[in-house]
Amino acid sequence: MLDATTRSGGTATATPRAIATELVVPAPAPAPLITPVDSAVTVPGGLAARCARGLRSPWSRFALLVTLLAAAASSVLLFEPQKLLSDGWPPQLGGISATAVFAVAYGLCTVAFVPRPLLNLAAGALFGSQWGIGAALVGTVLGAGIAFGLGRVLGQDALRPLLRGRLLKAADGQLSRHGMRSMLAARLFPGVPFWAANYCAAVSRMGWVSFLVATAVGSVPNTAAYVVAGARASSPTSPAFLIAMACITLPALVGAVVAWRKRHHLRPA
């Protein structure tokens, strides 16, 4: 502000205090400080990244595998697919479409631990010998491939460090070094459960091609015998039914004898 004119009538002059007051410029407010905690909260995708890291953990994937298999087994107990033997196939499905649907259902049921002999009998009872064998074999390879993929992706990293026992190491060594031959023997002789062979092969270092080829070739005799038995179940004294039952019984006996004689070869690799 300007001082009053001097008493002598001179012009008004500005004092140093007034000049300093006019030149003061307000300083801008300081920017807010962003801490690492605030940045972690505000960055999008932080929770998704943590979840992705958790799912990459071997035991998290193994827990997911157990959950999926438990859900599949529960659905089988709920819907009871074995009723196909008594109730028959839905009448609106027929021909190739019915065979394809049955093959897909067959594969999914094997993943859910439904016994393959029951499904093979159903294939023969519903579609006869020729179409039944085709549907059962396609379903067998499909179910084995699904189980092998699930076990390889979700269970191998978690379970391989646990292969410390003598029998486990011996089985892993056979499947890893002689995958085609070992899986072919497991499929030919019905002593090894289907689901157990699938997941044991998945945990081992066996290749995809060897597993699928051995499954397809080795499952033919046993599958065909059960399908023919299911197709001829209405005439149990027919030659076809008796031959089928012989083809079911003899491999089981031979497999039991071979397993008993080779039991001493189970040595850790």
mmCIF file of C-alpha atoms in Angstrom:
data_model
loop_
_atom_site.group_PDB
_atom_site.id
_atom_site.type_symbol
_atom_site.label_atom_id
_atom_site.label_comp_id
_atom_site.label_asym_id
_atom_site.label_seq_id
_atom_site.Cartn_x
_atom_site.Cartn_y
_atom_site.Cartn_z
ATOM 1 C CA MET A 1 0.000 0.000 0.000
ATOM 2 C CA LEU A 2 1.129 3.565 -0.570
ATOM 3 C CA ASP A 3 2.018 5.916 2.319
ATOM 4 C CA ALA A 4 0.324 9.239 2.618
ATOM 5 C CA THR A 5 1.939 12.212 0.952
ATOM 6 C CA THR A 6 4.636 13.941 2.852
ATOM 7 C CA ARG A 7 3.791 16.994 4.878
ATOM 8 C CA SER A 8 5.752 19.082 2.422
ATOM 9 C CA GLY A 9 3.335 18.143 -0.336
ATOM 10 C CA GLY A 10 5.695 15.767 -2.201
ATOM 11 C CA THR A 11 4.531 12.771 -4.144
ATOM 12 C CA ALA A 12 3.683 9.505 -2.457
ATOM 13 C CA THR A 13 6.395 6.830 -2.219
ATOM 14 C CA ALA A 14 6.194 3.087 -1.476
ATOM 15 C CA THR A 15 7.916 1.784 1.612
ATOM 16 C CA PRO A 16 10.160 -1.344 1.439
ATOM 17 C CA ARG A 17 7.607 -3.295 3.497
ATOM 18 C CA ALA A 18 4.888 -2.632 0.917
ATOM 19 C CA ILE A 19 7.145 -3.739 -1.932
ATOM 20 C CA ALA A 20 7.987 -6.985 -0.141
ATOM 21 C CA THR A 21 4.314 -7.616 0.490
ATOM 22 C CA GLU A 22 3.405 -7.210 -3.176
ATOM 23 C CA LEU A 23 6.187 -9.549 -4.424
ATOM 24 C CA VAL A 24 5.208 -12.540 -2.233
ATOM 25 C CA VAL A 25 3.910 -15.401 -4.429
ATOM 26 C CA PRO A 26 2.101 -18.305 -2.723
ATOM 27 C CA ALA A 27 4.057 -21.579 -3.007
ATOM 28 C CA PRO A 28 2.274 -24.580 -4.585
ATOM 29 C CA ALA A 29 1.070 -27.355 -2.282
ATOM 30 C CA PRO A 30 3.420 -30.364 -2.122
ATOM 31 C CA ALA A 31 2.380 -33.455 -4.093
ATOM 32 C CA PRO A 32 1.045 -36.335 -1.988
ATOM 33 C CA LEU A 33 3.580 -39.015 -1.191
ATOM 34 C CA ILE A 34 2.694 -42.455 -2.649
ATOM 35 C CA THR A 35 3.846 -45.285 -0.470
ATOM 36 C CA PRO A 36 4.460 -48.842 -1.786
ATOM 37 C CA VAL A 37 1.353 -50.011 0.043
ATOM 38 C CA ASP A 38 -0.815 -47.427 -1.716
ATOM 39 C CA SER A 39 0.654 -48.327 -5.099
ATOM 40 C CA ALA A 40 -0.006 -52.045 -4.521
ATOM 41 C CA VAL A 41 -3.599 -51.260 -3.720
ATOM 42 C CA THR A 42 -4.192 -48.946 -6.630
ATOM 43 C CA VAL A 43 -2.416 -50.963 -9.332
ATOM 44 C CA PRO A 44 -5.059 -52.989 -11.210
ATOM 45 C CA GLY A 45 -4.556 -56.730 -11.465
ATOM 46 C CA GLY A 46 -2.652 -57.144 -8.215
ATOM 47 C CA LEU A 47 -5.067 -59.715 -6.827
ATOM 48 C CA ALA A 48 -5.197 -61.546 -10.154
ATOM 49 C CA ALA A 49 -1.398 -61.738 -10.249
ATOM 50 C CA ARG A 50 -1.276 -63.181 -6.736
ATOM 51 C CA CYS A 51 -3.928 -65.762 -7.634
ATOM 52 C CA ALA A 52 -1.986 -66.729 -10.757
ATOM 53 C CA ARG A 53 1.165 -67.236 -8.696
ATOM 54 C CA GLY A 54 -0.790 -69.373 -6.252
ATOM 55 C CA LEU A 55 -2.183 -71.580 -9.020
ATOM 56 C CA ARG A 56 1.314 -72.132 -10.380
ATOM 57 C CA SER A 57 2.253 -73.790 -7.105
ATOM 58 C CA PRO A 58 2.496 -77.606 -7.495
ATOM 59 C CA TRP A 59 0.394 -78.341 -4.437
ATOM 60 C CA SER A 60 -2.278 -75.846 -5.463
ATOM 61 C CA ARG A 61 -2.615 -77.619 -8.799
ATOM 62 C CA PHE A 62 -2.697 -80.991 -7.061
ATOM 63 C CA ALA A 63 -5.487 -79.747 -4.786
ATOM 64 C CA LEU A 64 -7.388 -78.654 -7.897
ATOM 65 C CA LEU A 65 -6.935 -82.124 -9.397
ATOM 66 C CA VAL A 66 -8.277 -83.804 -6.247
ATOM 67 C CA THR A 67 -11.245 -81.425 -6.236
ATOM 68 C CA LEU A 68 -12.074 -82.166 -9.872
ATOM 69 C CA LEU A 69 -11.862 -85.928 -9.369
ATOM 70 C CA ALA A 70 -13.979 -85.775 -6.218
ATOM 71 C CA ALA A 71 -16.607 -83.742 -8.056
ATOM 72 C CA ALA A 72 -16.598 -86.233 -10.940
ATOM 73 C CA ALA A 73 -16.981 -89.211 -8.612
ATOM 74 C CA SER A 74 -19.802 -87.460 -6.758
ATOM 75 C CA SER A 75 -21.632 -86.772 -10.009
ATOM 76 C CA VAL A 76 -21.388 -90.449 -10.917
ATOM 77 C CA LEU A 77 -22.907 -91.442 -7.595
ATOM 78 C CA LEU A 78 -25.661 -88.893 -8.147
ATOM 79 C CA PHE A 79 -26.622 -89.690 -11.750
ATOM 80 C CA GLU A 80 -25.834 -93.454 -11.701
ATOM 81 C CA PRO A 81 -24.749 -94.053 -15.318
ATOM 82 C CA GLN A 82 -24.886 -97.817 -14.728
ATOM 83 C CA LYS A 83 -28.645 -97.542 -15.237
ATOM 84 C CA LEU A 84 -27.906 -97.628 -18.959
ATOM 85 C CA LEU A 85 -27.819 -101.406 -18.638
ATOM 86 C CA SER A 86 -31.385 -101.613 -17.385
ATOM 87 C CA ASP A 87 -33.097 -98.492 -18.747
ATOM 88 C CA GLY A 88 -31.472 -98.372 -22.190
ATOM 89 C CA TRP A 89 -30.286 -95.469 -24.305
ATOM 90 C CA PRO A 90 -32.549 -92.437 -24.890
ATOM 91 C CA PRO A 91 -34.816 -93.214 -27.878
ATOM 92 C CA GLN A 92 -34.208 -89.843 -29.545
ATOM 93 C CA LEU A 93 -30.594 -90.807 -30.193
ATOM 94 C CA GLY A 94 -29.681 -93.391 -32.762
ATOM 95 C CA GLY A 95 -27.044 -94.447 -35.252
ATOM 96 C CA ILE A 96 -23.687 -92.702 -35.402
ATOM 97 C CA SER A 97 -24.790 -89.812 -33.199
ATOM 98 C CA ALA A 98 -25.749 -92.173 -30.385
ATOM 99 C CA THR A 99 -22.429 -94.005 -30.711
ATOM 100 C CA ALA A 100 -20.483 -90.738 -30.582
ATOM 101 C CA VAL A 101 -22.386 -89.480 -27.539
ATOM 102 C CA PHE A 102 -21.849 -92.799 -25.790
ATOM 103 C CA ALA A 103 -18.104 -92.715 -26.544
ATOM 104 C CA VAL A 104 -17.793 -89.239 -24.998
ATOM 105 C CA ALA A 105 -19.853 -90.282 -21.976
ATOM 106 C CA TYR A 106 -17.728 -93.441 -21.693
ATOM 107 C CA GLY A 107 -14.517 -91.410 -21.564
ATOM 108 C CA LEU A 108 -15.838 -88.997 -18.952
ATOM 109 C CA CYS A 109 -17.111 -91.865 -16.818
ATOM 110 C CA THR A 110 -13.708 -93.564 -16.810
ATOM 111 C CA VAL A 111 -12.159 -90.329 -15.527
ATOM 112 C CA ALA A 112 -14.743 -90.448 -12.720
ATOM 113 C CA PHE A 113 -13.621 -93.997 -11.729
ATOM 114 C CA VAL A 114 -16.550 -95.892 -13.262
ATOM 115 C CA PRO A 115 -15.322 -99.471 -13.918
ATOM 116 C CA ARG A 116 -14.656 -100.108 -17.594
ATOM 117 C CA PRO A 117 -16.095 -103.654 -17.601
ATOM 118 C CA LEU A 118 -19.488 -102.199 -16.710
ATOM 119 C CA LEU A 119 -19.249 -99.643 -19.513
ATOM 120 C CA ASN A 120 -18.106 -102.289 -21.998
ATOM 121 C CA LEU A 121 -21.057 -104.490 -21.137
ATOM 122 C CA ALA A 122 -23.350 -101.506 -21.626
ATOM 123 C CA ALA A 123 -21.773 -100.777 -25.030
ATOM 124 C CA GLY A 124 -22.455 -104.321 -26.183
ATOM 125 C CA ALA A 125 -25.989 -104.374 -24.817
ATOM 126 C CA LEU A 126 -26.881 -101.040 -26.453
ATOM 127 C CA PHE A 127 -25.085 -101.140 -29.807
ATOM 128 C CA GLY A 128 -24.171 -104.756 -30.470
ATOM 129 C CA SER A 129 -20.725 -106.175 -31.062
ATOM 130 C CA GLN A 130 -19.356 -104.069 -33.935
ATOM 131 C CA TRP A 131 -20.599 -100.612 -33.022
ATOM 132 C CA GLY A 132 -20.145 -101.363 -29.336
ATOM 133 C CA ILE A 133 -16.468 -102.259 -29.731
ATOM 134 C CA GLY A 134 -15.833 -99.071 -31.732
ATOM 135 C CA ALA A 135 -17.591 -96.839 -29.195
ATOM 136 C CA ALA A 136 -15.862 -98.508 -26.249
ATOM 137 C CA LEU A 137 -12.388 -98.206 -27.772
ATOM 138 C CA VAL A 138 -12.868 -94.540 -28.657
ATOM 139 C CA GLY A 139 -14.163 -93.871 -25.154
ATOM 140 C CA THR A 140 -11.237 -95.765 -23.647
ATOM 141 C CA VAL A 141 -8.617 -93.706 -25.484
ATOM 142 C CA LEU A 142 -10.512 -90.471 -24.812
ATOM 143 C CA GLY A 143 -10.836 -91.148 -21.088
ATOM 144 C CA ALA A 144 -7.208 -92.252 -20.803
ATOM 145 C CA GLY A 145 -6.049 -89.102 -22.592
ATOM 146 C CA ILE A 146 -8.102 -86.832 -20.324
ATOM 147 C CA ALA A 147 -6.827 -88.553 -17.172
ATOM 148 C CA PHE A 148 -3.225 -88.503 -18.424
ATOM 149 C CA GLY A 149 -3.453 -84.789 -19.246
ATOM 150 C CA LEU A 150 -4.969 -83.901 -15.886
ATOM 151 C CA GLY A 151 -2.383 -85.910 -14.005
ATOM 152 C CA ARG A 152 0.515 -84.532 -16.050
ATOM 153 C CA VAL A 153 -0.494 -80.863 -15.750
ATOM 154 C CA LEU A 154 -1.925 -80.800 -12.221
ATOM 155 C CA GLY A 155 -0.237 -83.633 -10.357
ATOM 156 C CA GLN A 156 3.202 -84.496 -11.715
ATOM 157 C CA ASP A 157 5.201 -81.666 -10.124
ATOM 158 C CA ALA A 158 3.700 -82.324 -6.693
ATOM 159 C CA LEU A 159 3.863 -86.119 -6.696
ATOM 160 C CA ARG A 160 7.240 -86.874 -8.293
ATOM 161 C CA PRO A 161 9.233 -85.795 -5.174
ATOM 162 C CA LEU A 162 7.194 -88.351 -3.171
ATOM 163 C CA LEU A 163 8.356 -91.368 -5.238
ATOM 164 C CA ARG A 164 10.646 -92.753 -2.556
ATOM 165 C CA GLY A 165 9.307 -96.237 -1.828
ATOM 166 C CA ARG A 166 10.741 -99.316 -3.512
ATOM 167 C CA LEU A 167 7.585 -100.242 -5.426
ATOM 168 C CA LEU A 168 6.899 -96.652 -6.461
ATOM 169 C CA LYS A 169 10.421 -96.175 -7.761
ATOM 170 C CA ALA A 170 10.283 -99.461 -9.638
ATOM 171 C CA ALA A 171 6.960 -98.594 -11.299
ATOM 172 C CA ASP A 172 8.179 -95.109 -12.179
ATOM 173 C CA GLY A 173 11.389 -96.508 -13.663
ATOM 174 C CA GLN A 174 9.536 -99.021 -15.820
ATOM 175 C CA LEU A 175 7.065 -96.453 -17.136
ATOM 176 C CA SER A 176 9.737 -93.820 -17.736
ATOM 177 C CA ARG A 177 12.253 -96.071 -19.525
ATOM 178 C CA HIS A 178 9.954 -98.652 -21.137
ATOM 179 C CA GLY A 179 6.685 -96.747 -21.408
ATOM 180 C CA MET A 180 5.204 -98.405 -24.491
ATOM 181 C CA ARG A 181 5.963 -101.948 -23.358
ATOM 182 C CA SER A 182 4.887 -101.395 -19.756
ATOM 183 C CA MET A 183 1.610 -99.708 -20.641
ATOM 184 C CA LEU A 184 0.834 -102.329 -23.263
ATOM 185 C CA ALA A 185 1.237 -105.046 -20.620
ATOM 186 C CA ALA A 186 -0.910 -103.100 -18.151
ATOM 187 C CA ARG A 187 -3.713 -102.816 -20.721
ATOM 188 C CA LEU A 188 -3.525 -106.422 -21.911
ATOM 189 C CA PHE A 189 -3.736 -107.956 -18.442
ATOM 190 C CA PRO A 190 -6.665 -106.707 -16.336
ATOM 191 C CA GLY A 191 -4.802 -106.780 -13.028
ATOM 192 C CA VAL A 192 -4.040 -103.027 -12.996
ATOM 193 C CA PRO A 193 -7.051 -100.700 -12.592
ATOM 194 C CA PHE A 194 -7.575 -98.417 -15.570
ATOM 195 C CA TRP A 195 -7.476 -95.174 -13.587
ATOM 196 C CA ALA A 196 -4.381 -96.240 -11.632
ATOM 197 C CA ALA A 197 -2.435 -96.932 -14.832
ATOM 198 C CA ASN A 198 -3.484 -93.557 -16.240
ATOM 199 C CA TYR A 199 -2.314 -91.486 -13.282
ATOM 200 C CA CYS A 200 0.853 -93.523 -12.690
ATOM 201 C CA ALA A 201 1.837 -92.940 -16.314
ATOM 202 C CA ALA A 202 1.045 -89.231 -15.954
ATOM 203 C CA VAL A 203 3.344 -88.870 -12.941
ATOM 204 C CA SER A 204 6.154 -90.726 -14.730
ATOM 205 C CA ARG A 205 8.160 -89.366 -17.671
ATOM 206 C CA MET A 206 6.284 -91.422 -20.242
ATOM 207 C CA GLY A 207 5.444 -89.660 -23.513
ATOM 208 C CA TRP A 208 1.998 -88.859 -24.847
ATOM 209 C CA VAL A 209 2.301 -90.879 -28.062
ATOM 210 C CA SER A 210 3.553 -94.025 -26.335
ATOM 211 C CA PHE A 211 0.787 -93.814 -23.763
ATOM 212 C CA LEU A 212 -2.074 -93.355 -26.236
ATOM 213 C CA VAL A 213 -0.829 -95.965 -28.728
ATOM 214 C CA ALA A 214 -0.260 -98.569 -26.017
ATOM 215 C CA THR A 215 -3.696 -97.835 -24.568
ATOM 216 C CA ALA A 216 -5.442 -98.173 -27.926
ATOM 217 C CA VAL A 217 -3.681 -101.407 -28.906
ATOM 218 C CA GLY A 218 -3.595 -103.063 -25.512
ATOM 219 C CA SER A 219 -7.261 -102.406 -24.730
ATOM 220 C CA VAL A 220 -8.616 -104.187 -27.822
ATOM 221 C CA PRO A 221 -8.787 -107.815 -26.563
ATOM 222 C CA ASN A 222 -10.281 -107.129 -23.151
ATOM 223 C CA THR A 223 -12.696 -104.501 -24.469
ATOM 224 C CA ALA A 224 -13.891 -106.716 -27.304
ATOM 225 C CA ALA A 225 -14.476 -109.639 -24.935
ATOM 226 C CA TYR A 226 -16.649 -107.598 -22.581
ATOM 227 C CA VAL A 227 -18.585 -105.947 -25.400
ATOM 228 C CA VAL A 228 -19.362 -109.296 -27.048
ATOM 229 C CA ALA A 229 -20.406 -110.692 -23.671
ATOM 230 C CA GLY A 230 -22.750 -107.748 -23.210
ATOM 231 C CA ALA A 231 -24.180 -108.145 -26.702
ATOM 232 C CA ARG A 232 -24.808 -111.908 -26.207
ATOM 233 C CA ALA A 233 -25.877 -111.750 -22.567
ATOM 234 C CA SER A 234 -29.422 -112.776 -23.526
ATOM 235 C CA SER A 235 -28.079 -116.150 -24.730
ATOM 236 C CA PRO A 236 -25.440 -117.215 -22.188
ATOM 237 C CA THR A 237 -25.021 -120.677 -23.738
ATOM 238 C CA SER A 238 -24.117 -119.382 -27.197
ATOM 239 C CA PRO A 239 -20.566 -120.033 -28.464
ATOM 240 C CA ALA A 240 -19.861 -116.283 -28.805
ATOM 241 C CA PHE A 241 -20.732 -115.643 -25.162
ATOM 242 C CA LEU A 242 -18.663 -118.588 -23.916
ATOM 243 C CA ILE A 243 -15.643 -117.555 -25.988
ATOM 244 C CA ALA A 244 -15.958 -114.002 -24.697
ATOM 245 C CA MET A 245 -16.033 -115.203 -21.099
ATOM 246 C CA ALA A 246 -12.962 -117.351 -21.754
ATOM 247 C CA CYS A 247 -11.144 -114.322 -23.194
ATOM 248 C CA ILE A 248 -12.016 -112.402 -20.029
ATOM 249 C CA THR A 249 -10.923 -115.117 -17.610
ATOM 250 C CA LEU A 250 -7.718 -116.387 -19.214
ATOM 251 C CA PRO A 251 -5.854 -113.035 -19.389
ATOM 252 C CA ALA A 252 -6.686 -112.408 -15.752
ATOM 253 C CA LEU A 253 -5.185 -115.760 -14.748
ATOM 254 C CA VAL A 254 -2.129 -115.293 -16.934
ATOM 255 C CA GLY A 255 -1.591 -111.792 -15.560
ATOM 256 C CA ALA A 256 -1.802 -113.045 -11.994
ATOM 257 C CA VAL A 257 0.757 -115.795 -12.672
ATOM 258 C CA VAL A 258 3.169 -113.435 -14.430
ATOM 259 C CA ALA A 259 2.885 -110.851 -11.656
ATOM 260 C CA TRP A 260 3.601 -113.506 -9.042
ATOM 261 C CA ARG A 261 6.666 -114.825 -10.864
ATOM 262 C CA LYS A 262 8.076 -111.352 -11.601
ATOM 263 C CA ARG A 263 7.496 -109.894 -8.169
ATOM 264 C CA HIS A 264 11.193 -110.205 -7.237
ATOM 265 C CA HIS A 265 12.154 -107.924 -10.153
ATOM 266 C CA LEU A 266 10.583 -104.933 -8.452
ATOM 267 C CA ARG A 267 13.782 -103.182 -7.494
ATOM 268 C CA PRO A 268 14.373 -99.457 -7.243
ATOM 269 C CA ALA A 269 15.896 -97.908 -10.363
#
